[in-house]
């Protein structure tokens, strides 16, 4: 994408992705969970993969946005990513998240129920949460939104808007506040690689 995007377009595409997320979540609750346990979990994962692919194709074609997942991969970048993962674990999971859990106990309860649900199928959950979610989040939030807003609004505005939308996609106050901080740090990493 050689041209910038406006905030309205960023909002639109974030809501379109939210629609896809709602679709596969609804199918999981209404249809897949009612089937045999193992089949339902696999069908849910297939539905998520299908939604991710369709969304990325739409995002790419409609916006003339080139998706290049392997674009800035380097040994230094991988080491920096591992360092960030460690930083996120200690600062967020061990530091801020327990504080947020005390402030928002209902959100914490919901978050723990989600974690228990994910633990019922660890391999499928790993694919969903640690592979598919980060890929779509990075392409949409950093590649499309941050990269596009940067051209029209500058670094600071683009960084905060993309972090805000990244946080909103986590739907849980315990995660949302941490996700905003992660969005800022991941956005800074993206900007350092792009510039």
PDB file of C-alpha atoms in Angstrom:
ATOM      1  CA  UNK A   1       0.000   0.000   0.000  1.00  0.00           C
ATOM      2  CA  UNK A   2       1.693   3.150  -1.206  1.00  0.00           C
ATOM      3  CA  UNK A   3      -0.927   5.575   0.019  1.00  0.00           C
ATOM      4  CA  UNK A   4      -2.029   6.294   3.538  1.00  0.00           C
ATOM      5  CA  UNK A   5      -5.377   5.499   5.063  1.00  0.00           C
ATOM      6  CA  UNK A   6      -7.696   7.648   7.112  1.00  0.00           C
ATOM      7  CA  UNK A   7      -8.935   6.741  10.573  1.00  0.00           C
ATOM      8  CA  UNK A   8     -12.392   5.956   9.181  1.00  0.00           C
ATOM      9  CA  UNK A   9     -10.925   3.266   6.919  1.00  0.00           C
ATOM     10  CA  UNK A  10      -8.994   1.842   9.854  1.00  0.00           C
ATOM     11  CA  UNK A  11     -12.188   1.710  11.905  1.00  0.00           C
ATOM     12  CA  UNK A  12     -14.055   0.090   9.020  1.00  0.00           C
ATOM     13  CA  UNK A  13     -11.497  -2.702   8.540  1.00  0.00           C
ATOM     14  CA  UNK A  14     -11.229  -3.295  12.275  1.00  0.00           C
ATOM     15  CA  UNK A  15     -15.005  -3.708  12.415  1.00  0.00           C
ATOM     16  CA  UNK A  16     -14.956  -5.990   9.373  1.00  0.00           C
ATOM     17  CA  UNK A  17     -12.437  -8.212  11.181  1.00  0.00           C
ATOM     18  CA  UNK A  18     -14.646  -8.017  14.285  1.00  0.00           C
ATOM     19  CA  UNK A  19     -17.503  -9.296  12.089  1.00  0.00           C
ATOM     20  CA  UNK A  20     -15.418 -12.259  10.961  1.00  0.00           C
ATOM     21  CA  UNK A  21     -14.478 -12.965  14.599  1.00  0.00           C
ATOM     22  CA  UNK A  22     -18.149 -12.797  15.583  1.00  0.00           C
ATOM     23  CA  UNK A  23     -19.050 -15.191  12.772  1.00  0.00           C
ATOM     24  CA  UNK A  24     -16.595 -17.897  13.759  1.00  0.00           C
ATOM     25  CA  UNK A  25     -17.363 -17.425  17.457  1.00  0.00           C
ATOM     26  CA  UNK A  26     -21.104 -17.746  16.813  1.00  0.00           C
ATOM     27  CA  UNK A  27     -20.578 -20.856  14.675  1.00  0.00           C
ATOM     28  CA  UNK A  28     -18.470 -22.349  17.439  1.00  0.00           C
ATOM     29  CA  UNK A  29     -21.085 -21.692  20.122  1.00  0.00           C
ATOM     30  CA  UNK A  30     -24.192 -22.552  18.103  1.00  0.00           C
ATOM     31  CA  UNK A  31     -22.940 -25.366  15.867  1.00  0.00           C
ATOM     32  CA  UNK A  32     -19.466 -26.805  16.486  1.00  0.00           C
ATOM     33  CA  UNK A  33     -19.777 -27.271  20.265  1.00  0.00           C
ATOM     34  CA  UNK A  34     -22.926 -29.301  19.754  1.00  0.00           C
ATOM     35  CA  UNK A  35     -21.091 -31.850  17.609  1.00  0.00           C
ATOM     36  CA  UNK A  36     -18.791 -34.608  18.761  1.00  0.00           C
ATOM     37  CA  UNK A  37     -16.025 -33.022  20.866  1.00  0.00           C
ATOM     38  CA  UNK A  38     -13.072 -33.709  18.591  1.00  0.00           C
ATOM     39  CA  UNK A  39     -14.861 -32.916  15.325  1.00  0.00           C
ATOM     40  CA  UNK A  40     -16.291 -29.671  16.645  1.00  0.00           C
ATOM     41  CA  UNK A  41     -12.863 -28.396  17.726  1.00  0.00           C
ATOM     42  CA  UNK A  42     -11.360 -29.175  14.307  1.00  0.00           C
ATOM     43  CA  UNK A  43     -14.286 -27.613  12.462  1.00  0.00           C
ATOM     44  CA  UNK A  44     -13.921 -24.505  14.617  1.00  0.00           C
ATOM     45  CA  UNK A  45     -10.212 -24.254  13.771  1.00  0.00           C
ATOM     46  CA  UNK A  46     -10.996 -24.754  10.069  1.00  0.00           C
ATOM     47  CA  UNK A  47     -13.620 -21.984  10.276  1.00  0.00           C
ATOM     48  CA  UNK A  48     -11.111 -19.613  11.888  1.00  0.00           C
ATOM     49  CA  UNK A  49      -8.492 -20.379   9.223  1.00  0.00           C
ATOM     50  CA  UNK A  50     -11.080 -19.853   6.488  1.00  0.00           C
ATOM     51  CA  UNK A  51     -12.164 -16.505   8.001  1.00  0.00           C
ATOM     52  CA  UNK A  52      -8.546 -15.339   8.311  1.00  0.00           C
ATOM     53  CA  UNK A  53      -7.808 -16.216   4.680  1.00  0.00           C
ATOM     54  CA  UNK A  54     -10.988 -14.580   3.325  1.00  0.00           C
ATOM     55  CA  UNK A  55     -10.422 -11.445   5.413  1.00  0.00           C
ATOM     56  CA  UNK A  56      -6.784 -11.119   4.311  1.00  0.00           C
ATOM     57  CA  UNK A  57      -7.751 -11.598   0.657  1.00  0.00           C
ATOM     58  CA  UNK A  58     -10.414  -8.887   0.969  1.00  0.00           C
ATOM     59  CA  UNK A  59      -8.054  -6.534   2.806  1.00  0.00           C
ATOM     60  CA  UNK A  60      -5.361  -7.079   0.218  1.00  0.00           C
ATOM     61  CA  UNK A  61      -7.500  -6.805  -2.919  1.00  0.00           C
ATOM     62  CA  UNK A  62      -9.781  -3.942  -1.925  1.00  0.00           C
ATOM     63  CA  UNK A  63      -6.995  -1.778  -0.516  1.00  0.00           C
ATOM     64  CA  UNK A  64      -4.193  -2.733  -2.893  1.00  0.00           C
ATOM     65  CA  UNK A  65      -2.341  -3.797   0.258  1.00  0.00           C
ATOM     66  CA  UNK A  66       0.550  -6.199  -0.234  1.00  0.00           C
ATOM     67  CA  UNK A  67       0.896  -8.792   2.504  1.00  0.00           C
ATOM     68  CA  UNK A  68       4.493  -9.897   2.904  1.00  0.00           C
ATOM     69  CA  UNK A  69       4.827 -11.904   6.091  1.00  0.00           C
ATOM     70  CA  UNK A  70       8.518 -12.615   5.619  1.00  0.00           C
ATOM     71  CA  UNK A  71       9.403  -9.011   4.808  1.00  0.00           C
ATOM     72  CA  UNK A  72      11.660  -7.861   7.636  1.00  0.00           C
ATOM     73  CA  UNK A  73      12.631 -11.149   9.241  1.00  0.00           C
ATOM     74  CA  UNK A  74      16.201 -11.205  10.475  1.00  0.00           C
ATOM     75  CA  UNK A  75      18.180 -12.951  13.181  1.00  0.00           C
ATOM     76  CA  UNK A  76      18.375  -9.680  15.098  1.00  0.00           C
ATOM     77  CA  UNK A  77      14.619  -9.218  14.746  1.00  0.00           C
ATOM     78  CA  UNK A  78      13.931 -12.728  16.045  1.00  0.00           C
ATOM     79  CA  UNK A  79      16.152 -12.090  19.076  1.00  0.00           C
ATOM     80  CA  UNK A  80      14.379  -8.800  19.686  1.00  0.00           C
ATOM     81  CA  UNK A  81      11.023 -10.588  19.455  1.00  0.00           C
ATOM     82  CA  UNK A  82      12.104 -13.150  22.042  1.00  0.00           C
ATOM     83  CA  UNK A  83      13.316 -10.358  24.316  1.00  0.00           C
ATOM     84  CA  UNK A  84       9.931  -8.612  23.933  1.00  0.00           C
ATOM     85  CA  UNK A  85       8.103 -11.849  24.743  1.00  0.00           C
ATOM     86  CA  UNK A  86      10.127 -12.123  27.943  1.00  0.00           C
ATOM     87  CA  UNK A  87       9.513  -8.453  28.729  1.00  0.00           C
ATOM     88  CA  UNK A  88       5.766  -8.872  28.153  1.00  0.00           C
ATOM     89  CA  UNK A  89       5.699 -11.942  30.373  1.00  0.00           C
ATOM     90  CA  UNK A  90       7.397 -10.288  33.338  1.00  0.00           C
ATOM     91  CA  UNK A  91       5.949  -6.784  33.078  1.00  0.00           C
ATOM     92  CA  UNK A  92       2.438  -7.690  31.978  1.00  0.00           C
ATOM     93  CA  UNK A  93       1.650 -11.262  33.059  1.00  0.00           C
ATOM     94  CA  UNK A  94       3.489 -11.065  36.372  1.00  0.00           C
ATOM     95  CA  UNK A  95       3.204  -7.328  37.016  1.00  0.00           C
ATOM     96  CA  UNK A  96       0.260  -5.422  35.572  1.00  0.00           C
ATOM     97  CA  UNK A  97      -2.212  -8.230  34.818  1.00  0.00           C
ATOM     98  CA  UNK A  98      -2.620  -9.233  38.494  1.00  0.00           C
ATOM     99  CA  UNK A  99      -3.245  -5.573  39.309  1.00  0.00           C
ATOM    100  CA  UNK A 100      -5.819  -5.273  36.511  1.00  0.00           C
ATOM    101  CA  UNK A 101      -7.421  -8.537  37.675  1.00  0.00           C
ATOM    102  CA  UNK A 102      -8.046  -6.996  41.099  1.00  0.00           C
ATOM    103  CA  UNK A 103      -9.498  -3.850  39.562  1.00  0.00           C
ATOM    104  CA  UNK A 104     -11.734  -5.776  37.102  1.00  0.00           C
ATOM    105  CA  UNK A 105     -12.699  -9.057  38.858  1.00  0.00           C
ATOM    106  CA  UNK A 106     -15.529  -9.884  36.443  1.00  0.00           C
ATOM    107  CA  UNK A 107     -13.195  -9.547  33.469  1.00  0.00           C
ATOM    108  CA  UNK A 108     -10.627 -11.713  35.246  1.00  0.00           C
ATOM    109  CA  UNK A 109     -13.230 -14.435  35.823  1.00  0.00           C
ATOM    110  CA  UNK A 110     -14.220 -14.363  32.145  1.00  0.00           C
ATOM    111  CA  UNK A 111     -10.557 -14.446  31.120  1.00  0.00           C
ATOM    112  CA  UNK A 112      -9.886 -17.481  33.334  1.00  0.00           C
ATOM    113  CA  UNK A 113     -12.902 -19.307  31.838  1.00  0.00           C
ATOM    114  CA  UNK A 114     -11.484 -18.639  28.373  1.00  0.00           C
ATOM    115  CA  UNK A 115      -8.105 -20.041  29.429  1.00  0.00           C
ATOM    116  CA  UNK A 116      -9.778 -23.175  30.829  1.00  0.00           C
ATOM    117  CA  UNK A 117     -11.705 -23.635  27.595  1.00  0.00           C
ATOM    118  CA  UNK A 118      -8.488 -23.305  25.584  1.00  0.00           C
ATOM    119  CA  UNK A 119      -6.735 -25.879  27.762  1.00  0.00           C
ATOM    120  CA  UNK A 120      -9.286 -28.525  26.763  1.00  0.00           C
ATOM    121  CA  UNK A 121      -7.624 -28.771  23.321  1.00  0.00           C
ATOM    122  CA  UNK A 122      -4.066 -27.492  23.805  1.00  0.00           C
ATOM    123  CA  UNK A 123      -2.676 -28.150  20.303  1.00  0.00           C
ATOM    124  CA  UNK A 124      -5.643 -26.611  18.512  1.00  0.00           C
ATOM    125  CA  UNK A 125      -5.644 -23.704  20.955  1.00  0.00           C
ATOM    126  CA  UNK A 126      -1.910 -23.190  20.381  1.00  0.00           C
ATOM    127  CA  UNK A 127      -2.529 -22.905  16.637  1.00  0.00           C
ATOM    128  CA  UNK A 128      -5.460 -20.556  17.163  1.00  0.00           C
ATOM    129  CA  UNK A 129      -3.986 -18.295  19.858  1.00  0.00           C
ATOM    130  CA  UNK A 130      -0.241 -18.415  19.195  1.00  0.00           C
ATOM    131  CA  UNK A 131      -0.171 -18.659  15.389  1.00  0.00           C
ATOM    132  CA  UNK A 132      -3.371 -17.441  13.723  1.00  0.00           C
ATOM    133  CA  UNK A 133      -4.247 -14.587  16.105  1.00  0.00           C
ATOM    134  CA  UNK A 134      -0.776 -12.987  16.030  1.00  0.00           C
ATOM    135  CA  UNK A 135      -0.566 -13.262  12.234  1.00  0.00           C
ATOM    136  CA  UNK A 136      -3.887 -11.525  11.626  1.00  0.00           C
ATOM    137  CA  UNK A 137      -3.290  -8.986  14.403  1.00  0.00           C
ATOM    138  CA  UNK A 138       0.143  -8.016  13.091  1.00  0.00           C
ATOM    139  CA  UNK A 139      -1.005  -7.759   9.469  1.00  0.00           C
ATOM    140  CA  UNK A 140      -4.121  -5.736  10.336  1.00  0.00           C
ATOM    141  CA  UNK A 141      -2.876  -3.635  13.251  1.00  0.00           C
ATOM    142  CA  UNK A 142       0.745  -2.977  12.366  1.00  0.00           C
ATOM    143  CA  UNK A 143       0.981  -3.619   8.622  1.00  0.00           C
ATOM    144  CA  UNK A 144      -2.293  -2.115   7.423  1.00  0.00           C
ATOM    145  CA  UNK A 145      -3.471   0.219  10.178  1.00  0.00           C
ATOM    146  CA  UNK A 146      -0.222   1.573  11.623  1.00  0.00           C
ATOM    147  CA  UNK A 147       1.547   1.613   8.256  1.00  0.00           C
ATOM    148  CA  UNK A 148      -1.383   3.311   6.522  1.00  0.00           C
ATOM    149  CA  UNK A 149      -2.139   5.843   9.252  1.00  0.00           C
ATOM    150  CA  UNK A 150       1.540   6.727   9.486  1.00  0.00           C
ATOM    151  CA  UNK A 151       1.449   8.291   6.027  1.00  0.00           C
ATOM    152  CA  UNK A 152      -1.498  10.581   6.868  1.00  0.00           C
ATOM    153  CA  UNK A 153      -1.125  11.285  10.595  1.00  0.00           C
ATOM    154  CA  UNK A 154       2.491  10.780  11.598  1.00  0.00           C
ATOM    155  CA  UNK A 155       4.135   8.337  13.983  1.00  0.00           C
ATOM    156  CA  UNK A 156       2.583   9.263  17.323  1.00  0.00           C
ATOM    157  CA  UNK A 157      -1.054   9.436  16.226  1.00  0.00           C
ATOM    158  CA  UNK A 158      -0.735   6.285  14.094  1.00  0.00           C
ATOM    159  CA  UNK A 159       0.978   4.421  16.934  1.00  0.00           C
ATOM    160  CA  UNK A 160      -1.679   5.295  19.531  1.00  0.00           C
ATOM    161  CA  UNK A 161      -4.632   4.620  17.229  1.00  0.00           C
ATOM    162  CA  UNK A 162      -3.295   1.225  16.148  1.00  0.00           C
ATOM    163  CA  UNK A 163      -2.539   0.304  19.789  1.00  0.00           C
ATOM    164  CA  UNK A 164      -6.051   1.407  20.804  1.00  0.00           C
ATOM    165  CA  UNK A 165      -7.718  -0.816  18.170  1.00  0.00           C
ATOM    166  CA  UNK A 166      -5.371  -3.680  19.010  1.00  0.00           C
ATOM    167  CA  UNK A 167      -6.469  -3.375  22.643  1.00  0.00           C
ATOM    168  CA  UNK A 168     -10.173  -3.271  21.729  1.00  0.00           C
ATOM    169  CA  UNK A 169      -9.899  -6.557  19.844  1.00  0.00           C
ATOM    170  CA  UNK A 170      -9.035  -8.328  23.100  1.00  0.00           C
ATOM    171  CA  UNK A 171     -12.566  -7.766  24.563  1.00  0.00           C
ATOM    172  CA  UNK A 172     -11.545  -8.110  28.193  1.00  0.00           C
ATOM    173  CA  UNK A 173     -10.445  -5.289  30.500  1.00  0.00           C
ATOM    174  CA  UNK A 174      -7.628  -7.367  32.007  1.00  0.00           C
ATOM    175  CA  UNK A 175      -6.261  -8.100  28.539  1.00  0.00           C
ATOM    176  CA  UNK A 176      -7.268  -4.791  26.960  1.00  0.00           C
ATOM    177  CA  UNK A 177      -5.098  -2.619  29.162  1.00  0.00           C
ATOM    178  CA  UNK A 178      -2.103  -4.926  28.725  1.00  0.00           C
ATOM    179  CA  UNK A 179      -2.775  -5.208  24.998  1.00  0.00           C
ATOM    180  CA  UNK A 180      -2.648  -1.427  24.660  1.00  0.00           C
ATOM    181  CA  UNK A 181       0.843  -1.389  26.154  1.00  0.00           C
ATOM    182  CA  UNK A 182       1.849  -4.324  23.948  1.00  0.00           C
ATOM    183  CA  UNK A 183       0.407  -2.476  20.954  1.00  0.00           C
ATOM    184  CA  UNK A 184       2.618   0.524  21.689  1.00  0.00           C
ATOM    185  CA  UNK A 185       5.764  -1.619  22.040  1.00  0.00           C
ATOM    186  CA  UNK A 186       4.965  -3.784  18.996  1.00  0.00           C
ATOM    187  CA  UNK A 187       4.172  -0.632  17.030  1.00  0.00           C
ATOM    188  CA  UNK A 188       7.544   0.855  17.962  1.00  0.00           C
ATOM    189  CA  UNK A 189       9.223  -2.365  16.816  1.00  0.00           C
ATOM    190  CA  UNK A 190       7.308  -2.217  13.548  1.00  0.00           C
ATOM    191  CA  UNK A 191       8.282   1.399  13.008  1.00  0.00           C
ATOM    192  CA  UNK A 192      11.937   0.655  13.734  1.00  0.00           C
ATOM    193  CA  UNK A 193      11.909  -2.095  11.079  1.00  0.00           C
ATOM    194  CA  UNK A 194      10.009  -0.050   8.501  1.00  0.00           C
ATOM    195  CA  UNK A 195      11.929   3.212   8.784  1.00  0.00           C
TER     196      UNK A 195
END
